[in-house]
Coordinates of N, CA and C in Angstrom, one line a residue:
Chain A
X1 N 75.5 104.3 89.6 CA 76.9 104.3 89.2 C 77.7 105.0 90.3
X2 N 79.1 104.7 90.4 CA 79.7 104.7 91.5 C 80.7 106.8 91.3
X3 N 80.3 107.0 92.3 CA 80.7 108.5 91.8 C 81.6 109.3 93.1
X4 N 82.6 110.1 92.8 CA 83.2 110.9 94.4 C 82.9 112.1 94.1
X5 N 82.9 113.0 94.8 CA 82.8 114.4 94.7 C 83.4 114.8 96.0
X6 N 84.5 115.9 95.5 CA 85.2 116.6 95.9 C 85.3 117.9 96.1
X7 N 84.3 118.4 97.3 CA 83.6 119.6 97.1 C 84.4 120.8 97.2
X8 N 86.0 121.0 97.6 CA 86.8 121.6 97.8 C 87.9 121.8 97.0
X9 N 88.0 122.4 95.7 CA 88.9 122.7 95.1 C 90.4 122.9 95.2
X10 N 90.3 123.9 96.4 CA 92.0 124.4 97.1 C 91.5 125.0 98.4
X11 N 92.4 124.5 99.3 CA 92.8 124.6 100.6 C 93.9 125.3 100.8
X12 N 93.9 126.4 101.9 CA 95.3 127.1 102.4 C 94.9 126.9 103.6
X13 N 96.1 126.0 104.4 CA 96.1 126.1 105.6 C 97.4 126.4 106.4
X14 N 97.4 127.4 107.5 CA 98.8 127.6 108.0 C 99.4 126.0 108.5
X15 N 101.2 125.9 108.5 CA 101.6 125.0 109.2 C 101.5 124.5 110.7
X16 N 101.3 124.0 110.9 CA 100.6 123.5 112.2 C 99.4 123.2 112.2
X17 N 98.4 124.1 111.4 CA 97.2 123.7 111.3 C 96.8 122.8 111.3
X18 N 95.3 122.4 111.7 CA 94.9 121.0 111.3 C 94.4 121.1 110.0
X19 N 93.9 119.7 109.5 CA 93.3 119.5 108.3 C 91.9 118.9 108.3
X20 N 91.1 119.1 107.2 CA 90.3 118.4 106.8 C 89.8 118.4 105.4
X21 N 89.9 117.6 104.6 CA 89.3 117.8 103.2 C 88.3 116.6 103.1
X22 N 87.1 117.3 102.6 CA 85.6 116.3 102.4 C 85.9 115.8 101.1
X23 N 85.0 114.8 101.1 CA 85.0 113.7 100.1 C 83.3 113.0 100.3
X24 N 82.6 112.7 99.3 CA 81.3 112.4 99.5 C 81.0 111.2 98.2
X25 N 80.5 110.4 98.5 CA 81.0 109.2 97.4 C 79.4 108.6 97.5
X26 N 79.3 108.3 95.8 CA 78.1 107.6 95.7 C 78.1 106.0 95.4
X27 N 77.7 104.8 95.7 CA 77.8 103.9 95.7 C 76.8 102.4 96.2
X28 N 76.8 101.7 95.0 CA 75.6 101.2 95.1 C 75.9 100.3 96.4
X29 N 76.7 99.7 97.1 CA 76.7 98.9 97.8 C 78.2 99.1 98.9
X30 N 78.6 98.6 99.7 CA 79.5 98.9 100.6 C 80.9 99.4 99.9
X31 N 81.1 100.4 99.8 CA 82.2 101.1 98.8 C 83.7 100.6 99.5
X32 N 84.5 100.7 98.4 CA 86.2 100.5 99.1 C 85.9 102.0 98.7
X33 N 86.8 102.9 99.6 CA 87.2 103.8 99.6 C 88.8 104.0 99.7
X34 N 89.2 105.0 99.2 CA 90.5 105.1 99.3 C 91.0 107.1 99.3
X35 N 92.2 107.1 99.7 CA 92.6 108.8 99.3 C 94.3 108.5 98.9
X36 N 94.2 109.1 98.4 CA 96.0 108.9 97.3 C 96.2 110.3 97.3
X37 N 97.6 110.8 97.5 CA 98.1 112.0 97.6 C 99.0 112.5 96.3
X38 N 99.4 113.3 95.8 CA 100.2 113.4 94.5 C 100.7 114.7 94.4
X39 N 102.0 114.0 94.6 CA 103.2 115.3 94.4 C 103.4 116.1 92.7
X40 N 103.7 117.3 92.9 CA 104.5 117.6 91.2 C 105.3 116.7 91.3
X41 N 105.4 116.2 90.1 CA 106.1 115.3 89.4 C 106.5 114.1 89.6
X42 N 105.2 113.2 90.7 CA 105.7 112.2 91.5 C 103.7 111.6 90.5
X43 N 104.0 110.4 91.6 CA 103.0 109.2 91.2 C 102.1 109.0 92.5
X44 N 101.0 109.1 91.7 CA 99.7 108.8 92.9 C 100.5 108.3 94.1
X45 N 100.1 108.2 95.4 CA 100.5 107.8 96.7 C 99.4 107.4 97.6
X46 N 99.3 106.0 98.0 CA 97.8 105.8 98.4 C 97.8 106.3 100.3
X47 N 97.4 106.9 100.5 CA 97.5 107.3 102.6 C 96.7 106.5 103.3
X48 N 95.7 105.8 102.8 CA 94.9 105.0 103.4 C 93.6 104.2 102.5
X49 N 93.2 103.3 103.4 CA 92.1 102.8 102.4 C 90.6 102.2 103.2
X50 N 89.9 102.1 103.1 CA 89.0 101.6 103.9 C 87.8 100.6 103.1
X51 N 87.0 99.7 103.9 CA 86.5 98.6 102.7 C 85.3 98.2 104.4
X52 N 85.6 98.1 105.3 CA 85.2 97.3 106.6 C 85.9 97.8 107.8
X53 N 84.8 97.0 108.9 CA 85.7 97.4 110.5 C 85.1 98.3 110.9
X54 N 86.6 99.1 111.7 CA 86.7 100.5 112.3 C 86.4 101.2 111.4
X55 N 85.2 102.7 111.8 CA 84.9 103.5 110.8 C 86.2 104.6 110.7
X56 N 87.1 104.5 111.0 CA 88.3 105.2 111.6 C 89.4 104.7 110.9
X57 N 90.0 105.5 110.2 CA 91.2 104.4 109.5 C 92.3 105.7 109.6
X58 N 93.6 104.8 110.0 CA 94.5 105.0 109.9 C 95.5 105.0 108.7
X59 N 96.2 106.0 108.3 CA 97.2 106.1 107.0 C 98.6 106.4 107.7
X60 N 99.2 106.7 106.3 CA 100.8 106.9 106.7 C 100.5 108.3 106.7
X61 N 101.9 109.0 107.4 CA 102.4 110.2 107.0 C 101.3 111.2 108.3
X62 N 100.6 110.6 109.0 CA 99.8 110.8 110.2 C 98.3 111.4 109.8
X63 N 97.9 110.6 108.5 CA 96.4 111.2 107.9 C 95.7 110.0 108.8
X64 N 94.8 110.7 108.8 CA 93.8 109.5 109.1 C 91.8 110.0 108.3
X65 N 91.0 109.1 108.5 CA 90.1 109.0 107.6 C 88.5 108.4 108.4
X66 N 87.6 109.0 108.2 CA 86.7 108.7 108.8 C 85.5 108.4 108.0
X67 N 85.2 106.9 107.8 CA 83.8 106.6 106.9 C 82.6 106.8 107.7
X68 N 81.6 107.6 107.6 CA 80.3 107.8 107.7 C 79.1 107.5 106.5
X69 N 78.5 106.1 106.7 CA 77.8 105.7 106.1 C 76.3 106.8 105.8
X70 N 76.3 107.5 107.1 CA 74.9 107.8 106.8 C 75.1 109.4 106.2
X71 N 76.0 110.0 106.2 CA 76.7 111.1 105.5 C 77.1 110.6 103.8
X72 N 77.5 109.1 103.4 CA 78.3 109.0 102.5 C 79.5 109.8 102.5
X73 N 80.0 109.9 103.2 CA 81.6 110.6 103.4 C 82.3 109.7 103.7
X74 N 83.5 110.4 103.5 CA 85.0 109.8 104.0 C 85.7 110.6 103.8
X75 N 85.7 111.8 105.0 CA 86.6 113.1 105.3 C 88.2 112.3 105.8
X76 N 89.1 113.0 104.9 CA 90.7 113.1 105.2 C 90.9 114.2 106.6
X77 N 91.8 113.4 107.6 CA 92.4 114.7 108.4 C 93.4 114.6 109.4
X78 N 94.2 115.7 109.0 CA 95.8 115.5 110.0 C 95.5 116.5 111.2
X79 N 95.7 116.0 112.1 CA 95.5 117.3 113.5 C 96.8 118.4 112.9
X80 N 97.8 117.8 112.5 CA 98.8 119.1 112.2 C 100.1 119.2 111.0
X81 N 99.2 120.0 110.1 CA 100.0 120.0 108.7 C 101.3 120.3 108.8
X82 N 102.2 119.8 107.9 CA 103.7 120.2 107.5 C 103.7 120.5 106.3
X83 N 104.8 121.3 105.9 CA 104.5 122.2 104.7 C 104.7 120.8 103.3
X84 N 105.5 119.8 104.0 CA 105.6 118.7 102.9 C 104.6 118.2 102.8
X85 N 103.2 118.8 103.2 CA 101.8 118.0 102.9 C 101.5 118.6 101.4
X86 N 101.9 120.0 101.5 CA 101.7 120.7 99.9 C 101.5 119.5 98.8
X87 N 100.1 119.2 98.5 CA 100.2 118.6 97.4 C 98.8 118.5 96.8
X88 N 97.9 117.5 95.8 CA 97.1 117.2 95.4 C 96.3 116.0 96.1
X89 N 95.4 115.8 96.4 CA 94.7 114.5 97.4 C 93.5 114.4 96.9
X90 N 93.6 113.2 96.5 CA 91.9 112.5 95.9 C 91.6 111.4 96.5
X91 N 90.1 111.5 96.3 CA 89.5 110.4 97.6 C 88.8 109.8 95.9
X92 N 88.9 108.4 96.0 CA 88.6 107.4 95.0 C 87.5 106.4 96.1
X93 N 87.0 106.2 94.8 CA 86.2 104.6 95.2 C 85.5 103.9 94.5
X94 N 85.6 102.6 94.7 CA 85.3 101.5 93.8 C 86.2 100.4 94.1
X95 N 86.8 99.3 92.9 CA 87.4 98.4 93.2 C 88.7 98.3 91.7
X96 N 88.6 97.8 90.7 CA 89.5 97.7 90.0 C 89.6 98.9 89.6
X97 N 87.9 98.9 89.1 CA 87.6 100.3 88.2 C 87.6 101.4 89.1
X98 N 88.9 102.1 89.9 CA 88.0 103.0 90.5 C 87.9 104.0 90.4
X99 N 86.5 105.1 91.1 CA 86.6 106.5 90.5 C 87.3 107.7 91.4
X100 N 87.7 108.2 90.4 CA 88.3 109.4 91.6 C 87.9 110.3 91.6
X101 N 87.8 111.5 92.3 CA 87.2 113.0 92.8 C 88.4 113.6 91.4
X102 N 87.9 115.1 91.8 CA 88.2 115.7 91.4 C 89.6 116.4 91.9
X103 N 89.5 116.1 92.8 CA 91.3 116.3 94.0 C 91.0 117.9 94.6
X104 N 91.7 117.9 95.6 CA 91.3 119.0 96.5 C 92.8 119.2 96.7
X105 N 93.6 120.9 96.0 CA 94.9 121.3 96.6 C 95.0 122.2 97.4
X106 N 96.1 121.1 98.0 CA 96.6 121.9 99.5 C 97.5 122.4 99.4
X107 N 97.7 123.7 100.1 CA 98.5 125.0 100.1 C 98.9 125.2 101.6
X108 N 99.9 125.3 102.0 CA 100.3 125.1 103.4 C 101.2 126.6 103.0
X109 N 100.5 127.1 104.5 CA 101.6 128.9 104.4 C 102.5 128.5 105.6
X110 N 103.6 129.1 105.5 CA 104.6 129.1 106.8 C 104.2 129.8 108.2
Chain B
X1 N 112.7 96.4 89.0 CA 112.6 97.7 89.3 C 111.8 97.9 90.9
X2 N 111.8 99.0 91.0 CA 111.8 99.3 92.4 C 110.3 100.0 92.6
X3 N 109.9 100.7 91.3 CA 108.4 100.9 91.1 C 107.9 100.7 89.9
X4 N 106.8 101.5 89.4 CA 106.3 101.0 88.3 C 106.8 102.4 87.7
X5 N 107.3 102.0 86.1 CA 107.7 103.2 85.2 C 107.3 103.4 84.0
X6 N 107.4 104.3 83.5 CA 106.3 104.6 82.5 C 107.5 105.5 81.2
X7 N 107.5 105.2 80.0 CA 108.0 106.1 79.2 C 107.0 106.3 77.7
X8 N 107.6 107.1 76.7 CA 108.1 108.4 77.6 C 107.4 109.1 78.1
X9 N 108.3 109.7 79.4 CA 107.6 110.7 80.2 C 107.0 111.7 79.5
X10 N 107.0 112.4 78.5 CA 106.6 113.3 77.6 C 106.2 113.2 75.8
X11 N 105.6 113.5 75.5 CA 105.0 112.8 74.1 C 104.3 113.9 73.3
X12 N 104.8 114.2 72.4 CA 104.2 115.7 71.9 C 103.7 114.7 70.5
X13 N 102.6 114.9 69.8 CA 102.1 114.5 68.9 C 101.4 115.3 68.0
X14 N 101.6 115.5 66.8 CA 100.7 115.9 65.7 C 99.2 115.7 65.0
X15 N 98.2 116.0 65.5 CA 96.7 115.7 65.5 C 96.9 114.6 64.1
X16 N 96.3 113.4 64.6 CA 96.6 112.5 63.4 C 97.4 111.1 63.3
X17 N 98.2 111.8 64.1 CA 99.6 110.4 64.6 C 99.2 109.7 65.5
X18 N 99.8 108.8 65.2 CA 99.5 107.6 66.3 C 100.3 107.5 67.2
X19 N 100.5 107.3 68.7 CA 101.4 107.1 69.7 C 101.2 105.6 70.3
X20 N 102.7 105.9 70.9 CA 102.5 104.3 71.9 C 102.9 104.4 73.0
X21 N 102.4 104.0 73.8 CA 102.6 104.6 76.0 C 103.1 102.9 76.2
X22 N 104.1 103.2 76.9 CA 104.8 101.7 77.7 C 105.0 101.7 79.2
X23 N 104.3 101.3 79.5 CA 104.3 100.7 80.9 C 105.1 99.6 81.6
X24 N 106.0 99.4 82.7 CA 106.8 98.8 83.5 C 106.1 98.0 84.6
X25 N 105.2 97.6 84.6 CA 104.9 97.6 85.9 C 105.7 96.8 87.8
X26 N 105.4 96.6 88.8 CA 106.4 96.2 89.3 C 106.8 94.9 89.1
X27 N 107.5 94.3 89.1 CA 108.2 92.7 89.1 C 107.1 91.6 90.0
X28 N 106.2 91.2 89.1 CA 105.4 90.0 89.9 C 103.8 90.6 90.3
X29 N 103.7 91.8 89.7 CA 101.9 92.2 90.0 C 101.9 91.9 88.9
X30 N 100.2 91.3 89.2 CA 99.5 90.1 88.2 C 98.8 91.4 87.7
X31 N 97.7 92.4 88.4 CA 97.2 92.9 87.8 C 98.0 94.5 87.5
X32 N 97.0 95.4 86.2 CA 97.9 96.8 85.6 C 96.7 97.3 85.0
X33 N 96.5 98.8 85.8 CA 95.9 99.7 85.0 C 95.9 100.6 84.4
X34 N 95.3 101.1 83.6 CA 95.8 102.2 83.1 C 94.9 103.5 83.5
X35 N 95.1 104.9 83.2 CA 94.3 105.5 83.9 C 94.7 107.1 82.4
X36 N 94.2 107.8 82.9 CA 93.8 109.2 81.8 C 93.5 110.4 82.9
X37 N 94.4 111.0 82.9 CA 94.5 112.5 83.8 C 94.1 113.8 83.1
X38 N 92.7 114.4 82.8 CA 92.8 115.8 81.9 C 93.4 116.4 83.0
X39 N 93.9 117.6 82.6 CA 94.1 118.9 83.5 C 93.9 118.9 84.5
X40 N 93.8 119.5 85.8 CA 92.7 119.8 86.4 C 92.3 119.0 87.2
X41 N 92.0 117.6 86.8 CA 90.8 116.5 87.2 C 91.5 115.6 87.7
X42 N 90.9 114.4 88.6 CA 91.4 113.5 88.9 C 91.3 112.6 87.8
X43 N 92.6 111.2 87.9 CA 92.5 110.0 86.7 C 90.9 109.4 86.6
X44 N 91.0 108.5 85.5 CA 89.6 108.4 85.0 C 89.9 107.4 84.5
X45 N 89.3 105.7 85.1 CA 89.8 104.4 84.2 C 89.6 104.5 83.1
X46 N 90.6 104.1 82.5 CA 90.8 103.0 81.0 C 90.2 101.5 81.1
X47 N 90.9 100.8 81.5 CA 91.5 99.6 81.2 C 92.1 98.6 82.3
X48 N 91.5 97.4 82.2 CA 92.6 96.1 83.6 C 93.1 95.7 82.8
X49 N 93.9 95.1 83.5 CA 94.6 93.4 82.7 C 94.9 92.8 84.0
X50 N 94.6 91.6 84.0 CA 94.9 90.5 84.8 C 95.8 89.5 84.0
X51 N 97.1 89.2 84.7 CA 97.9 89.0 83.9 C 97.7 89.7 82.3
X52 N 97.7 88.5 81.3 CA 98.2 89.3 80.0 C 96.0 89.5 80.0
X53 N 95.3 88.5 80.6 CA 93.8 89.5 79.9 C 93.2 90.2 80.5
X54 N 92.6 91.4 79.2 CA 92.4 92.4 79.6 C 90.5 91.8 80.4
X55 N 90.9 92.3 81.4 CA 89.1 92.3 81.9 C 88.3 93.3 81.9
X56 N 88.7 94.2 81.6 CA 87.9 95.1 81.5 C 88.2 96.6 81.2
X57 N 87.4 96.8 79.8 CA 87.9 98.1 79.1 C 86.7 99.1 78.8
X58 N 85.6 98.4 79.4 CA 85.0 100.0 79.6 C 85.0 101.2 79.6
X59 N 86.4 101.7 80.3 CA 86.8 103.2 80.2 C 87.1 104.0 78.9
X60 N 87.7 102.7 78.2 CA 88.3 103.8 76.8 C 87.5 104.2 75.5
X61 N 87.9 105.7 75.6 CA 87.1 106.9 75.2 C 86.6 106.5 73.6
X62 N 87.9 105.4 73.1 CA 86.9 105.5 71.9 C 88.0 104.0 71.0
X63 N 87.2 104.1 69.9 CA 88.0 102.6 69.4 C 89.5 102.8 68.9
X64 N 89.7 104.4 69.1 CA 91.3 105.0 68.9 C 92.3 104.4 69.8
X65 N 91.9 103.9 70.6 CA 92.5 103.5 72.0 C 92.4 101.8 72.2
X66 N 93.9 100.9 72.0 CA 93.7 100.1 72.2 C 94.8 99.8 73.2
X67 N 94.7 98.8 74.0 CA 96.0 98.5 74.9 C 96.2 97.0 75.4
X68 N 97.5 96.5 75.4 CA 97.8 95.3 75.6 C 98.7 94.9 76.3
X69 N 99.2 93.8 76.8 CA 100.1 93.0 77.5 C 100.1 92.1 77.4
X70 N 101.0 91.5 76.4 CA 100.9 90.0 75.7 C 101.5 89.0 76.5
X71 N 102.5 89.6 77.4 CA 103.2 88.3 78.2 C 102.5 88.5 79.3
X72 N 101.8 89.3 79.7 CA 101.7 89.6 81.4 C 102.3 90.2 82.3
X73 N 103.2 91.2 81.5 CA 104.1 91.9 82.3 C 104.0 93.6 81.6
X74 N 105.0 93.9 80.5 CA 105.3 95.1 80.0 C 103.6 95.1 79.4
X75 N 103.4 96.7 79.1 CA 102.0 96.5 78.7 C 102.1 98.0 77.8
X76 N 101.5 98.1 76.8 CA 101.2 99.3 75.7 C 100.4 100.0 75.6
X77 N 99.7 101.2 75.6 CA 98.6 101.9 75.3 C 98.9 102.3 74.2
X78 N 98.0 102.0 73.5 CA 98.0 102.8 71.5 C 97.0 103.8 71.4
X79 N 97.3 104.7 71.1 CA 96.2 105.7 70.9 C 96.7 106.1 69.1
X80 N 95.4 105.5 68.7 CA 95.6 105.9 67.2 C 94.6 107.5 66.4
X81 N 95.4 108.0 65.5 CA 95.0 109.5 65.1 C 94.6 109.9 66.1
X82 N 95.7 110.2 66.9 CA 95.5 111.2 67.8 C 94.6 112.5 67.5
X83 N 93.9 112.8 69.0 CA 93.2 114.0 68.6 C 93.7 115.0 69.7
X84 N 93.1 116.4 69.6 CA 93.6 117.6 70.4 C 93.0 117.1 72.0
X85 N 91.8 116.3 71.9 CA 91.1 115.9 73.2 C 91.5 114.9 73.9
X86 N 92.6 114.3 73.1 CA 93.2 112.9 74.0 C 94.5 113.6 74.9
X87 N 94.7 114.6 74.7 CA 96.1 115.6 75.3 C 96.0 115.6 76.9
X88 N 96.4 114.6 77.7 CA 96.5 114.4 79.4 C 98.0 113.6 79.6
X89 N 97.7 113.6 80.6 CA 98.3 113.0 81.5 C 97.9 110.9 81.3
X90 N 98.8 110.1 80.8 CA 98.3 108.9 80.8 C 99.1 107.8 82.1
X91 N 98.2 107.7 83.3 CA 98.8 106.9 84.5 C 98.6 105.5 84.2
X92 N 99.3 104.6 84.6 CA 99.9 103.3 85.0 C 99.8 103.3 86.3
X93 N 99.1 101.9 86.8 CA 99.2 100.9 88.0 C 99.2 100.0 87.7
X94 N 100.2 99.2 88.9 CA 100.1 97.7 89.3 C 99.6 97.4 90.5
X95 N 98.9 96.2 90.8 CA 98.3 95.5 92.2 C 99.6 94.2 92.1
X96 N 100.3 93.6 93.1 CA 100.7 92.3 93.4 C 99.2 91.2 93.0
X97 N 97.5 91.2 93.5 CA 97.0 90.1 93.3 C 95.7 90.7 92.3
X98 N 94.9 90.0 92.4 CA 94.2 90.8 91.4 C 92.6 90.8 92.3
X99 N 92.6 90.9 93.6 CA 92.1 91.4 95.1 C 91.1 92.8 94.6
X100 N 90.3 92.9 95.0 CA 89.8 94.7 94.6 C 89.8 95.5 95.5
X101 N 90.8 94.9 96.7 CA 91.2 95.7 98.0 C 92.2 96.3 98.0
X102 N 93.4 95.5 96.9 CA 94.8 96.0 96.8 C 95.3 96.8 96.3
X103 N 96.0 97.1 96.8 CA 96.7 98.7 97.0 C 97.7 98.7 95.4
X104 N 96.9 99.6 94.6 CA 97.3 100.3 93.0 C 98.9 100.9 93.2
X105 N 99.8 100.6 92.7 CA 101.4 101.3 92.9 C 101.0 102.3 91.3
X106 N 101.2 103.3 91.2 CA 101.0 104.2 90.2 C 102.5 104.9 89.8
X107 N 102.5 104.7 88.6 CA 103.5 105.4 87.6 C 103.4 106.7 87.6
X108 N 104.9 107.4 87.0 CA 104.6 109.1 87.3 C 103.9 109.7 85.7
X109 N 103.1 108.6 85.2 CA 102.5 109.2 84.1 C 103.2 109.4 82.8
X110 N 102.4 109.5 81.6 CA 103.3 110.0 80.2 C 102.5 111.5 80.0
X111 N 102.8 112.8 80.2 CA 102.1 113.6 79.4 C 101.7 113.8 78.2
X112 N 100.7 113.9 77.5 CA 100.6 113.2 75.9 C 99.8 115.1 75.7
X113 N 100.8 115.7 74.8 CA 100.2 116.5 74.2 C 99.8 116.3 72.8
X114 N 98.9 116.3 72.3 CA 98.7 116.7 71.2 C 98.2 118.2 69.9
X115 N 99.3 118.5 69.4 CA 99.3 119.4 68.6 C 98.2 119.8 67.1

């Protein structure tokens, strides 16, 4: 069965800081992977997706994402946070049905 | 519309009662999902529809929960005698094709308390 775990609950990181939040996904066969960001009082927001290719994927907003097959990861990471990163981020995977982590919040200090 | 919308945004319910969640989704995505937010946790499928059929309902928690989209567009979640355990967060998406690569537009959810 197809499963994410999100081994990081909450994150504080100063502004400017870089980022990284793990993500570890179980899957019987070449997973879509995905990470969606989510504001208070806003609607999932997808940053990137990955399925094939480059193990390297690019999102908006300057995340980027790196699949490691032999890890089963797909770590999220910005070289340098802005405090409008403050939010909720979950790394999903699957295809219609898909599953999500448990979400990892970010706390950005000044 | 300009995204997918969801009412009502808030839904307070009396253990027992039945509710109904309405979904917008965007103008011309074939497919719509629905999704279940506890607390805390990330969403957790329900339910597809491709156009108005549903393909796949797997996710829902129990035969209290039914959901539809008769034309292929506006779409309903019924959650009947509500219980204290159905009390989340209920998300909506749309895809433009019905692709398993495409990118889910997500609603800002109905909070469904139940009392």
């Amino acid at each position: 069965a197809q499963s994410v775990t999100q081994p990081d609950i909450h994150i504080t990181v100063s502004e400017g800081a870089s980022l990284e939040l793990r993500c570890n996904y179980s899957y019987g066969a070449t997973p879509y992977l995905f990470w969606y960001v989510q504001s208070p009082g806003q609607g999932l927001q997808l940053l990137l997706k990955y399925f094939s290719g480059d193990t390297l994927v690019q999102g908006i907003k300057g995340f980027e994402a790196e699949f490691k097959r032999s890890q089963s990861s797909f770590n999220l990471r910005k070289p340098s946070v802005h405090w409008s990163d403050a939010a909720e981020y979950f790394c999903a995977v699957g295809a219609r049905d898909m599953r999500f982590g448990a979400g990892t919040r970010l706390t950005v200090k000044p | 519309g300009a995204g997918v919308s969801q009412s009502p945004r808030y839904k307070v319910a009396k253990r027992g009662q039945d509710v109904a969640l309405r979904c917008d989704p965007i103008s011309g995505h074939v497919s719509l999902f629905w999704y279940q937010q506890a607390l805390g946790q990330g969403p957790e499928f329900l339910t597809y529809f491709q156009n108005e059929a549903q393909l796949d309902k797997s996710g829902l928690p129990s035969d209290r929960f039914f959901a539809e989209r008769p034309e292929g567009s506006v779409s309903t979640l019924k959650i009947q005698r509500t219980q204290q355990e159905d009390s989340a967060v209920y998300l909506c998406a749309s895809s433009f094709t019905s692709g398993p690569f495409n990118e889910q537009f997500f609603g800002p959810g109905t909070r469904l308390t139940v009392l």
